[in-house]
Amino acid sequence: MMPDHWPRRSKVPEIAGVERIHLESHADAGGVSTQVFHREWQLGIHPVQWNAVQSEANVLRGVHVHAVHEDYIVLLKGQTLVGLRDLRPGAPTEGNTAVLELKAELLEAVRIPPGVAHGFYFTRSSLHLNAVSHYWNLADELGCHWADPQLRLDWPVREPLLSQRDASAGSLRDLVDTLRTRLQEATPS
Amino acid sequence: MEGWGEPLEGVRLQPLTVHPDHRGTFTEVFRESWNTGIELEGWDMLSTEPGALWGVHLRAWSDCYLVLLQGRATAGLCDLRGQPLARRGSTVVELSDEARVALIIPRGVAHGLYFHEPSVLVIATSRGRQPERGLGCAWDDPALEIPWPSTHARLSPRDAALPPLAELREALAAITPPYPGEVT
C-alpha cells in the first residue's frame, strides 16, 4: 500500500509498463509548487540525467525508441500529445498504440519503458523535463519516420516542425529489425 | 564541469549549456557524472508570477540544486553555518533563462528567490540524514542583510508566517547540525 503523500499512478491499458503519475500541485499567492519526482515513490526508475526541453507550437519530436534507457517525462508548461507504439517482441501489448494528451494544468508525469516507441506533438509552446535512466548514447537513439502509416498513430498534423534527423528517419519496418537486435544485446544472458 | 566561482563559501554556480534549434531548446540540467558532490533524490517545480517571493528557507540536513528554466529571479542567500551560530555573509545572485546556470546551495545557507517575471524554477534536494523541519525566517528581516531588489513581495501563507531570523537561529542552535569541516 502506497503512503498517502505519494502520487496516484495509473496504467495505460493499451501498453503494458507505461504509467501516468498524477502529480499534486499546491497553489497560493507565491505561485504553484509541485513535487515532480522522489526516489521514495518507488517508480522503478533511477534517473541519472535530467534534461529540460522547450518546444514551440507545432513541433513534433520523434518517433524514437530505446533498447536500454527508460524515460520519465513531466510536462511543466503547454500541451502535448504523446504517441506510443509497443515494439517489444513478445510483450502482452506488442503492436498496440496509444495517444496520451498531457496538459500542464493537470500536471502529470509519464514513464515510458524501453522498447516502446514514442513521439511528442506539441500543440502549444511547451516546456518539459525528461529524466533518463541511462546517459545519452547514440547507439540507443533509434527511431522511425513519425508519419509511417505502419505506426498507426493518428497525429492531428500534416506538416509539423521536425529536426533534420526526425525528418529523414527511416521506416518502422527497419526500426523493428534494428530494435530486435538491440533488445537482444541489452538483455543479460 | 567547471564552476563559475562561489558567491559564498560552498555556494556554487554551474553553467548549463543550452542547445537551440528551430524547434526550441534542449538543456542538460543535471547529470550524476558531473560530480556536483550531492546526490539528488527529490525534484520540485515552482511556477510563479512577477513579484512573488519564495522563502527565506533553510535546509539543515540536505543541499539544494536550483535551475531557473524560464523567467528572471534574484536569489538571496545568507550563510548561517558554523559554531557559534552567526551570520557569516549575505549576497544575491541574479538568475535568468538567458544565461542558464544551476545554483547549488549547501545546507545551512538560508535562501529565497524573488521573481521579476513569470518564471519556472526546478528545485532538487539531496538526501538528508534527518527529515527537514521546514525551517525559515521572514524574508525582509533586516538582520539577514540580503539586498533584495524590492521592498514588497507576494508570499505564500507559509512564508508570510515565518519568524524573525533570531528565532531561526534558536531553532538551528537546538538541532546543531554538523556542517562539512566541523567536528561532530
PDB file of N, CA and C in Angstrom, chain A residues 28-39 46-56 59-61 76-77 107 127 129 135-136 161-163 166, chain B residues 21-33 39-49 52-53 69-70 100 119-120 122 127 154-157:
ATOM      1  N   ASP A  28      -0.802  28.980  -4.283  1.00  0.00           N
ATOM      2  CA  ASP A  28      -1.033  30.049  -3.318  1.00  0.00           C
ATOM      3  C   ASP A  28      -0.532  31.347  -3.943  1.00  0.00           C
ATOM      4  N   ALA A  29      -0.476  32.411  -3.130  1.00  0.00           N
ATOM      5  CA  ALA A  29      -0.099  33.725  -3.670  1.00  0.00           C
ATOM      6  C   ALA A  29       1.316  33.730  -4.240  1.00  0.00           C
ATOM      7  N   GLY A  30       2.147  32.797  -3.786  1.00  0.00           N
ATOM      8  CA  GLY A  30       3.523  32.761  -4.268  1.00  0.00           C
ATOM      9  C   GLY A  30       3.677  32.033  -5.587  1.00  0.00           C
ATOM     10  N   GLY A  31       2.648  31.276  -5.998  1.00  0.00           N
ATOM     11  CA  GLY A  31       2.727  30.533  -7.248  1.00  0.00           C
ATOM     12  C   GLY A  31       2.185  29.129  -7.064  1.00  0.00           C
ATOM     13  N   VAL A  32       2.622  28.242  -7.934  1.00  0.00           N
ATOM     14  CA  VAL A  32       2.180  26.843  -7.889  1.00  0.00           C
ATOM     15  C   VAL A  32       3.405  25.970  -7.701  1.00  0.00           C
ATOM     16  N   SER A  33       3.385  25.128  -6.682  1.00  0.00           N
ATOM     17  CA  SER A  33       4.517  24.232  -6.464  1.00  0.00           C
ATOM     18  C   SER A  33       4.053  22.789  -6.616  1.00  0.00           C
ATOM     19  N   THR A  34       4.927  21.978  -7.196  1.00  0.00           N
ATOM     20  CA  THR A  34       4.590  20.582  -7.478  1.00  0.00           C
ATOM     21  C   THR A  34       5.830  19.726  -7.270  1.00  0.00           C
ATOM     22  N   GLN A  35       5.693  18.676  -6.508  1.00  0.00           N
ATOM     23  CA  GLN A  35       6.783  17.706  -6.436  1.00  0.00           C
ATOM     24  C   GLN A  35       6.662  16.806  -7.656  1.00  0.00           C
ATOM     25  N   VAL A  36       7.695  16.776  -8.478  1.00  0.00           N
ATOM     26  CA  VAL A  36       7.594  16.059  -9.755  1.00  0.00           C
ATOM     27  C   VAL A  36       8.254  14.687  -9.713  1.00  0.00           C
ATOM     28  N   PHE A  37       9.124  14.456  -8.734  1.00  0.00           N
ATOM     29  CA  PHE A  37       9.768  13.141  -8.635  1.00  0.00           C
ATOM     30  C   PHE A  37      10.375  13.006  -7.246  1.00  0.00           C
ATOM     31  N   HIS A  38      10.294  11.801  -6.715  1.00  0.00           N
ATOM     32  CA  HIS A  38      11.039  11.493  -5.490  1.00  0.00           C
ATOM     33  C   HIS A  38      11.415  10.024  -5.503  1.00  0.00           C
ATOM     34  N   ARG A  39      12.640   9.771  -5.113  1.00  0.00           N
ATOM     35  CA  ARG A  39      13.099   8.371  -5.155  1.00  0.00           C
ATOM     36  C   ARG A  39      12.257   7.458  -4.278  1.00  0.00           C
ATOM     37  N   HIS A  46      15.635   5.120 -11.751  1.00  0.00           N
ATOM     38  CA  HIS A  46      16.629   5.931 -11.040  1.00  0.00           C
ATOM     39  C   HIS A  46      17.271   6.842 -12.089  1.00  0.00           C
ATOM     40  N   PRO A  47      16.751   8.060 -12.238  1.00  0.00           N
ATOM     41  CA  PRO A  47      17.305   8.935 -13.278  1.00  0.00           C
ATOM     42  C   PRO A  47      18.750   9.322 -12.969  1.00  0.00           C
ATOM     43  N   VAL A  48      19.589   9.232 -13.979  1.00  0.00           N
ATOM     44  CA  VAL A  48      20.983   9.683 -13.834  1.00  0.00           C
ATOM     45  C   VAL A  48      21.181  11.032 -14.525  1.00  0.00           C
ATOM     46  N   GLN A  49      20.187  11.429 -15.300  1.00  0.00           N
ATOM     47  CA  GLN A  49      20.305  12.686 -16.041  1.00  0.00           C
ATOM     48  C   GLN A  49      18.921  13.304 -16.183  1.00  0.00           C
ATOM     49  N   TRP A  50      18.872  14.625 -16.007  1.00  0.00           N
ATOM     50  CA  TRP A  50      17.627  15.378 -16.206  1.00  0.00           C
ATOM     51  C   TRP A  50      17.862  16.412 -17.297  1.00  0.00           C
ATOM     52  N   ASN A  51      16.931  16.486 -18.233  1.00  0.00           N
ATOM     53  CA  ASN A  51      17.014  17.442 -19.324  1.00  0.00           C
ATOM     54  C   ASN A  51      15.769  18.328 -19.312  1.00  0.00           C
ATOM     55  N   ALA A  52      15.951  19.590 -19.725  1.00  0.00           N
ATOM     56  CA  ALA A  52      14.814  20.493 -19.916  1.00  0.00           C
ATOM     57  C   ALA A  52      14.686  20.748 -21.413  1.00  0.00           C
ATOM     58  N   VAL A  53      13.473  20.568 -21.929  1.00  0.00           N
ATOM     59  CA  VAL A  53      13.250  20.706 -23.363  1.00  0.00           C
ATOM     60  C   VAL A  53      12.136  21.729 -23.587  1.00  0.00           C
ATOM     61  N   GLN A  54      12.454  22.790 -24.309  1.00  0.00           N
ATOM     62  CA  GLN A  54      11.450  23.795 -24.666  1.00  0.00           C
ATOM     63  C   GLN A  54      11.090  23.585 -26.127  1.00  0.00           C
ATOM     64  N   SER A  55       9.794  23.590 -26.421  1.00  0.00           N
ATOM     65  CA  SER A  55       9.337  23.327 -27.790  1.00  0.00           C
ATOM     66  C   SER A  55       8.316  24.366 -28.207  1.00  0.00           C
ATOM     67  N   GLU A  56       8.446  24.861 -29.424  1.00  0.00           N
ATOM     68  CA  GLU A  56       7.448  25.773 -29.971  1.00  0.00           C
ATOM     69  C   GLU A  56       6.197  24.977 -30.360  1.00  0.00           C
ATOM     70  N   VAL A  59       5.677  21.682 -33.022  1.00  0.00           N
ATOM     71  CA  VAL A  59       6.895  20.858 -33.088  1.00  0.00           C
ATOM     72  C   VAL A  59       6.528  19.409 -32.808  1.00  0.00           C
ATOM     73  N   LEU A  60       7.129  18.509 -33.556  1.00  0.00           N
ATOM     74  CA  LEU A  60       6.991  17.077 -33.274  1.00  0.00           C
ATOM     75  C   LEU A  60       8.391  16.510 -33.032  1.00  0.00           C
ATOM     76  N   ARG A  61       8.574  15.882 -31.895  1.00  0.00           N
ATOM     77  CA  ARG A  61       9.853  15.259 -31.552  1.00  0.00           C
ATOM     78  C   ARG A  61       9.636  13.751 -31.553  1.00  0.00           C
ATOM     79  N   LEU A  76       5.815  20.666 -17.941  1.00  0.00           N
ATOM     80  CA  LEU A  76       5.714  21.772 -16.982  1.00  0.00           C
ATOM     81  C   LEU A  76       4.862  22.917 -17.516  1.00  0.00           C
ATOM     82  N   LYS A  77       4.940  23.139 -18.815  1.00  0.00           N
ATOM     83  CA  LYS A  77       4.186  24.218 -19.453  1.00  0.00           C
ATOM     84  C   LYS A  77       3.664  23.710 -20.789  1.00  0.00           C
ATOM     85  N   LEU A 107      -0.934  18.545 -14.022  1.00  0.00           N
ATOM     86  CA  LEU A 107       0.457  18.085 -14.053  1.00  0.00           C
ATOM     87  C   LEU A 107       0.564  16.574 -13.867  1.00  0.00           C
ATOM     88  N   LEU A 127       7.133  23.315 -22.270  1.00  0.00           N
ATOM     89  CA  LEU A 127       8.393  23.067 -21.568  1.00  0.00           C
ATOM     90  C   LEU A 127       8.227  21.750 -20.814  1.00  0.00           C
ATOM     91  N   LEU A 129      10.341  18.340 -18.692  1.00  0.00           N
ATOM     92  CA  LEU A 129      11.525  17.692 -18.151  1.00  0.00           C
ATOM     93  C   LEU A 129      11.550  16.264 -18.661  1.00  0.00           C
ATOM     94  N   TYR A 135      22.739   7.384 -19.351  1.00  0.00           N
ATOM     95  CA  TYR A 135      23.242   8.544 -20.071  1.00  0.00           C
ATOM     96  C   TYR A 135      23.010   8.394 -21.563  1.00  0.00           C
ATOM     97  N   TRP A 136      22.926   9.571 -22.230  1.00  0.00           N
ATOM     98  CA  TRP A 136      22.682   9.593 -23.668  1.00  0.00           C
ATOM     99  C   TRP A 136      23.750   8.780 -24.397  1.00  0.00           C
ATOM    100  N   LEU A 161       6.913  20.859 -37.324  1.00  0.00           N
ATOM    101  CA  LEU A 161       8.327  21.243 -37.324  1.00  0.00           C
ATOM    102  C   LEU A 161       9.130  20.071 -36.771  1.00  0.00           C
ATOM    103  N   LEU A 162      10.139  19.646 -37.535  1.00  0.00           N
ATOM    104  CA  LEU A 162      10.916  18.451 -37.184  1.00  0.00           C
ATOM    105  C   LEU A 162      12.396  18.775 -37.171  1.00  0.00           C
ATOM    106  N   SER A 163      13.166  17.986 -36.464  1.00  0.00           N
ATOM    107  CA  SER A 163      14.616  18.062 -36.606  1.00  0.00           C
ATOM    108  C   SER A 163      14.983  17.395 -37.931  1.00  0.00           C
ATOM    109  N   ASP A 166      14.832  13.650 -37.464  1.00  0.00           N
ATOM    110  CA  ASP A 166      13.485  13.065 -37.456  1.00  0.00           C
ATOM    111  C   ASP A 166      12.847  13.119 -38.842  1.00  0.00           C
TER     112      ASP A 166
ATOM    113  N   ASP B  21      17.566  25.199 -31.451  1.00  0.00           N
ATOM    114  CA  ASP B  21      17.363  24.987 -32.889  1.00  0.00           C
ATOM    115  C   ASP B  21      15.981  25.540 -33.244  1.00  0.00           C
ATOM    116  N   HIS B  22      15.512  25.307 -34.444  1.00  0.00           N
ATOM    117  CA  HIS B  22      14.257  25.919 -34.870  1.00  0.00           C
ATOM    118  C   HIS B  22      13.050  25.381 -34.115  1.00  0.00           C
ATOM    119  N   ARG B  23      13.213  24.287 -33.380  1.00  0.00           N
ATOM    120  CA  ARG B  23      12.087  23.707 -32.646  1.00  0.00           C
ATOM    121  C   ARG B  23      11.965  24.271 -31.232  1.00  0.00           C
ATOM    122  N   GLY B  24      13.097  24.761 -30.656  1.00  0.00           N
ATOM    123  CA  GLY B  24      13.112  25.206 -29.275  1.00  0.00           C
ATOM    124  C   GLY B  24      14.511  25.064 -28.712  1.00  0.00           C
ATOM    125  N   THR B  25      14.604  24.574 -27.485  1.00  0.00           N
ATOM    126  CA  THR B  25      15.922  24.410 -26.863  1.00  0.00           C
ATOM    127  C   THR B  25      15.984  23.087 -26.112  1.00  0.00           C
ATOM    128  N   PHE B  26      17.220  22.641 -25.919  1.00  0.00           N
ATOM    129  CA  PHE B  26      17.478  21.425 -25.130  1.00  0.00           C
ATOM    130  C   PHE B  26      18.612  21.757 -24.163  1.00  0.00           C
ATOM    131  N   THR B  27      18.413  21.429 -22.888  1.00  0.00           N
ATOM    132  CA  THR B  27      19.425  21.719 -21.875  1.00  0.00           C
ATOM    133  C   THR B  27      19.599  20.521 -20.959  1.00  0.00           C
ATOM    134  N   GLU B  28      20.820  20.067 -20.815  1.00  0.00           N
ATOM    135  CA  GLU B  28      21.100  19.079 -19.763  1.00  0.00           C
ATOM    136  C   GLU B  28      21.121  19.840 -18.440  1.00  0.00           C
ATOM    137  N   VAL B  29      20.168  19.516 -17.579  1.00  0.00           N
ATOM    138  CA  VAL B  29      20.015  20.237 -16.316  1.00  0.00           C
ATOM    139  C   VAL B  29      20.882  19.612 -15.225  1.00  0.00           C
ATOM    140  N   PHE B  30      21.001  18.309 -15.251  1.00  0.00           N
ATOM    141  CA  PHE B  30      21.783  17.619 -14.209  1.00  0.00           C
ATOM    142  C   PHE B  30      22.233  16.265 -14.725  1.00  0.00           C
ATOM    143  N   ARG B  31      23.470  15.936 -14.445  1.00  0.00           N
ATOM    144  CA  ARG B  31      23.995  14.587 -14.697  1.00  0.00           C
ATOM    145  C   ARG B  31      24.729  14.148 -13.443  1.00  0.00           C
ATOM    146  N   GLU B  32      24.480  12.940 -13.014  1.00  0.00           N
ATOM    147  CA  GLU B  32      25.213  12.432 -11.844  1.00  0.00           C
ATOM    148  C   GLU B  32      26.712  12.463 -12.080  1.00  0.00           C
ATOM    149  N   SER B  33      27.116  12.292 -13.341  1.00  0.00           N
ATOM    150  CA  SER B  33      28.546  12.220 -13.653  1.00  0.00           C
ATOM    151  C   SER B  33      29.242  13.575 -13.535  1.00  0.00           C
ATOM    152  N   GLU B  39      23.916  14.054  -4.000  1.00  0.00           N
ATOM    153  CA  GLU B  39      23.090  13.007  -4.602  1.00  0.00           C
ATOM    154  C   GLU B  39      21.636  13.426  -4.463  1.00  0.00           C
ATOM    155  N   LEU B  40      21.020  13.774  -5.590  1.00  0.00           N
ATOM    156  CA  LEU B  40      19.670  14.329  -5.556  1.00  0.00           C
ATOM    157  C   LEU B  40      18.636  13.214  -5.494  1.00  0.00           C
ATOM    158  N   GLU B  41      17.609  13.443  -4.679  1.00  0.00           N
ATOM    159  CA  GLU B  41      16.569  12.406  -4.574  1.00  0.00           C
ATOM    160  C   GLU B  41      15.164  12.949  -4.823  1.00  0.00           C
ATOM    161  N   GLY B  42      14.972  14.237  -4.692  1.00  0.00           N
ATOM    162  CA  GLY B  42      13.634  14.783  -4.913  1.00  0.00           C
ATOM    163  C   GLY B  42      13.685  15.997  -5.807  1.00  0.00           C
ATOM    164  N   TRP B  43      12.686  16.126  -6.694  1.00  0.00           N
ATOM    165  CA  TRP B  43      12.633  17.241  -7.637  1.00  0.00           C
ATOM    166  C   TRP B  43      11.276  17.913  -7.524  1.00  0.00           C
ATOM    167  N   ASP B  44      11.294  19.243  -7.388  1.00  0.00           N
ATOM    168  CA  ASP B  44      10.079  20.033  -7.317  1.00  0.00           C
ATOM    169  C   ASP B  44      10.090  21.078  -8.416  1.00  0.00           C
ATOM    170  N   MET B  45       8.894  21.529  -8.779  1.00  0.00           N
ATOM    171  CA  MET B  45       8.762  22.599  -9.765  1.00  0.00           C
ATOM    172  C   MET B  45       7.966  23.721  -9.125  1.00  0.00           C
ATOM    173  N   LEU B  46       8.397  24.944  -9.367  1.00  0.00           N
ATOM    174  CA  LEU B  46       7.698  26.122  -8.867  1.00  0.00           C
ATOM    175  C   LEU B  46       7.395  27.030 -10.052  1.00  0.00           C
ATOM    176  N   SER B  47       6.123  27.351 -10.233  1.00  0.00           N
ATOM    177  CA  SER B  47       5.711  28.255 -11.306  1.00  0.00           C
ATOM    178  C   SER B  47       5.183  29.519 -10.643  1.00  0.00           C
ATOM    179  N   THR B  48       5.774  30.671 -10.953  1.00  0.00           N
ATOM    180  CA  THR B  48       5.458  31.885 -10.198  1.00  0.00           C
ATOM    181  C   THR B  48       5.123  33.050 -11.117  1.00  0.00           C
ATOM    182  N   GLU B  49       4.489  34.039 -10.519  1.00  0.00           N
ATOM    183  CA  GLU B  49       4.160  35.287 -11.205  1.00  0.00           C
ATOM    184  C   GLU B  49       5.149  36.368 -10.768  1.00  0.00           C
ATOM    185  N   ALA B  52       6.466  37.648  -6.945  1.00  0.00           N
ATOM    186  CA  ALA B  52       6.377  36.593  -5.931  1.00  0.00           C
ATOM    187  C   ALA B  52       7.753  36.366  -5.301  1.00  0.00           C
ATOM    188  N   LEU B  53       7.748  36.006  -4.047  1.00  0.00           N
ATOM    189  CA  LEU B  53       8.990  35.659  -3.354  1.00  0.00           C
ATOM    190  C   LEU B  53       8.799  34.327  -2.653  1.00  0.00           C
ATOM    191  N   LEU B  69      14.334  27.716 -15.245  1.00  0.00           N
ATOM    192  CA  LEU B  69      14.127  27.299 -16.637  1.00  0.00           C
ATOM    193  C   LEU B  69      13.476  28.394 -17.470  1.00  0.00           C
ATOM    194  N   GLN B  70      12.650  29.205 -16.824  1.00  0.00           N
ATOM    195  CA  GLN B  70      12.013  30.321 -17.532  1.00  0.00           C
ATOM    196  C   GLN B  70      11.979  31.516 -16.600  1.00  0.00           C
ATOM    197  N   ARG B 100      21.652  30.309 -18.470  1.00  0.00           N
ATOM    198  CA  ARG B 100      21.156  29.267 -17.575  1.00  0.00           C
ATOM    199  C   ARG B 100      22.281  28.664 -16.748  1.00  0.00           C
ATOM    200  N   SER B 119       7.906  32.862 -14.068  1.00  0.00           N
ATOM    201  CA  SER B 119       9.114  32.015 -14.043  1.00  0.00           C
ATOM    202  C   SER B 119       8.778  30.572 -13.737  1.00  0.00           C
ATOM    203  N   VAL B 120       9.670  29.707 -14.148  1.00  0.00           N
ATOM    204  CA  VAL B 120       9.595  28.285 -13.795  1.00  0.00           C
ATOM    205  C   VAL B 120      10.937  27.900 -13.204  1.00  0.00           C
ATOM    206  N   VAL B 122      13.085  24.802 -11.111  1.00  0.00           N
ATOM    207  CA  VAL B 122      13.126  23.442 -10.579  1.00  0.00           C
ATOM    208  C   VAL B 122      14.090  23.432  -9.390  1.00  0.00           C
ATOM    209  N   ARG B 127      19.535  13.827  -0.372  1.00  0.00           N
ATOM    210  CA  ARG B 127      19.090  13.010   0.753  1.00  0.00           C
ATOM    211  C   ARG B 127      19.708  13.574   2.039  1.00  0.00           C
ATOM    212  N   ARG B 154       4.909  39.179  -3.019  1.00  0.00           N
ATOM    213  CA  ARG B 154       3.760  38.304  -2.775  1.00  0.00           C
ATOM    214  C   ARG B 154       4.281  37.000  -2.210  1.00  0.00           C
ATOM    215  N   LEU B 155       3.717  36.603  -1.070  1.00  0.00           N
ATOM    216  CA  LEU B 155       4.228  35.436  -0.348  1.00  0.00           C
ATOM    217  C   LEU B 155       3.151  34.378  -0.211  1.00  0.00           C
ATOM    218  N   SER B 156       3.569  33.133  -0.064  1.00  0.00           N
ATOM    219  CA  SER B 156       2.638  32.077   0.312  1.00  0.00           C
ATOM    220  C   SER B 156       2.271  32.281   1.780  1.00  0.00           C
ATOM    221  N   PRO B 157       1.135  31.749   2.229  1.00  0.00           N
ATOM    222  CA  PRO B 157       0.778  31.879   3.649  1.00  0.00           C
ATOM    223  C   PRO B 157       1.875  31.334   4.564  1.00  0.00           C
TER     224      PRO B 157
END
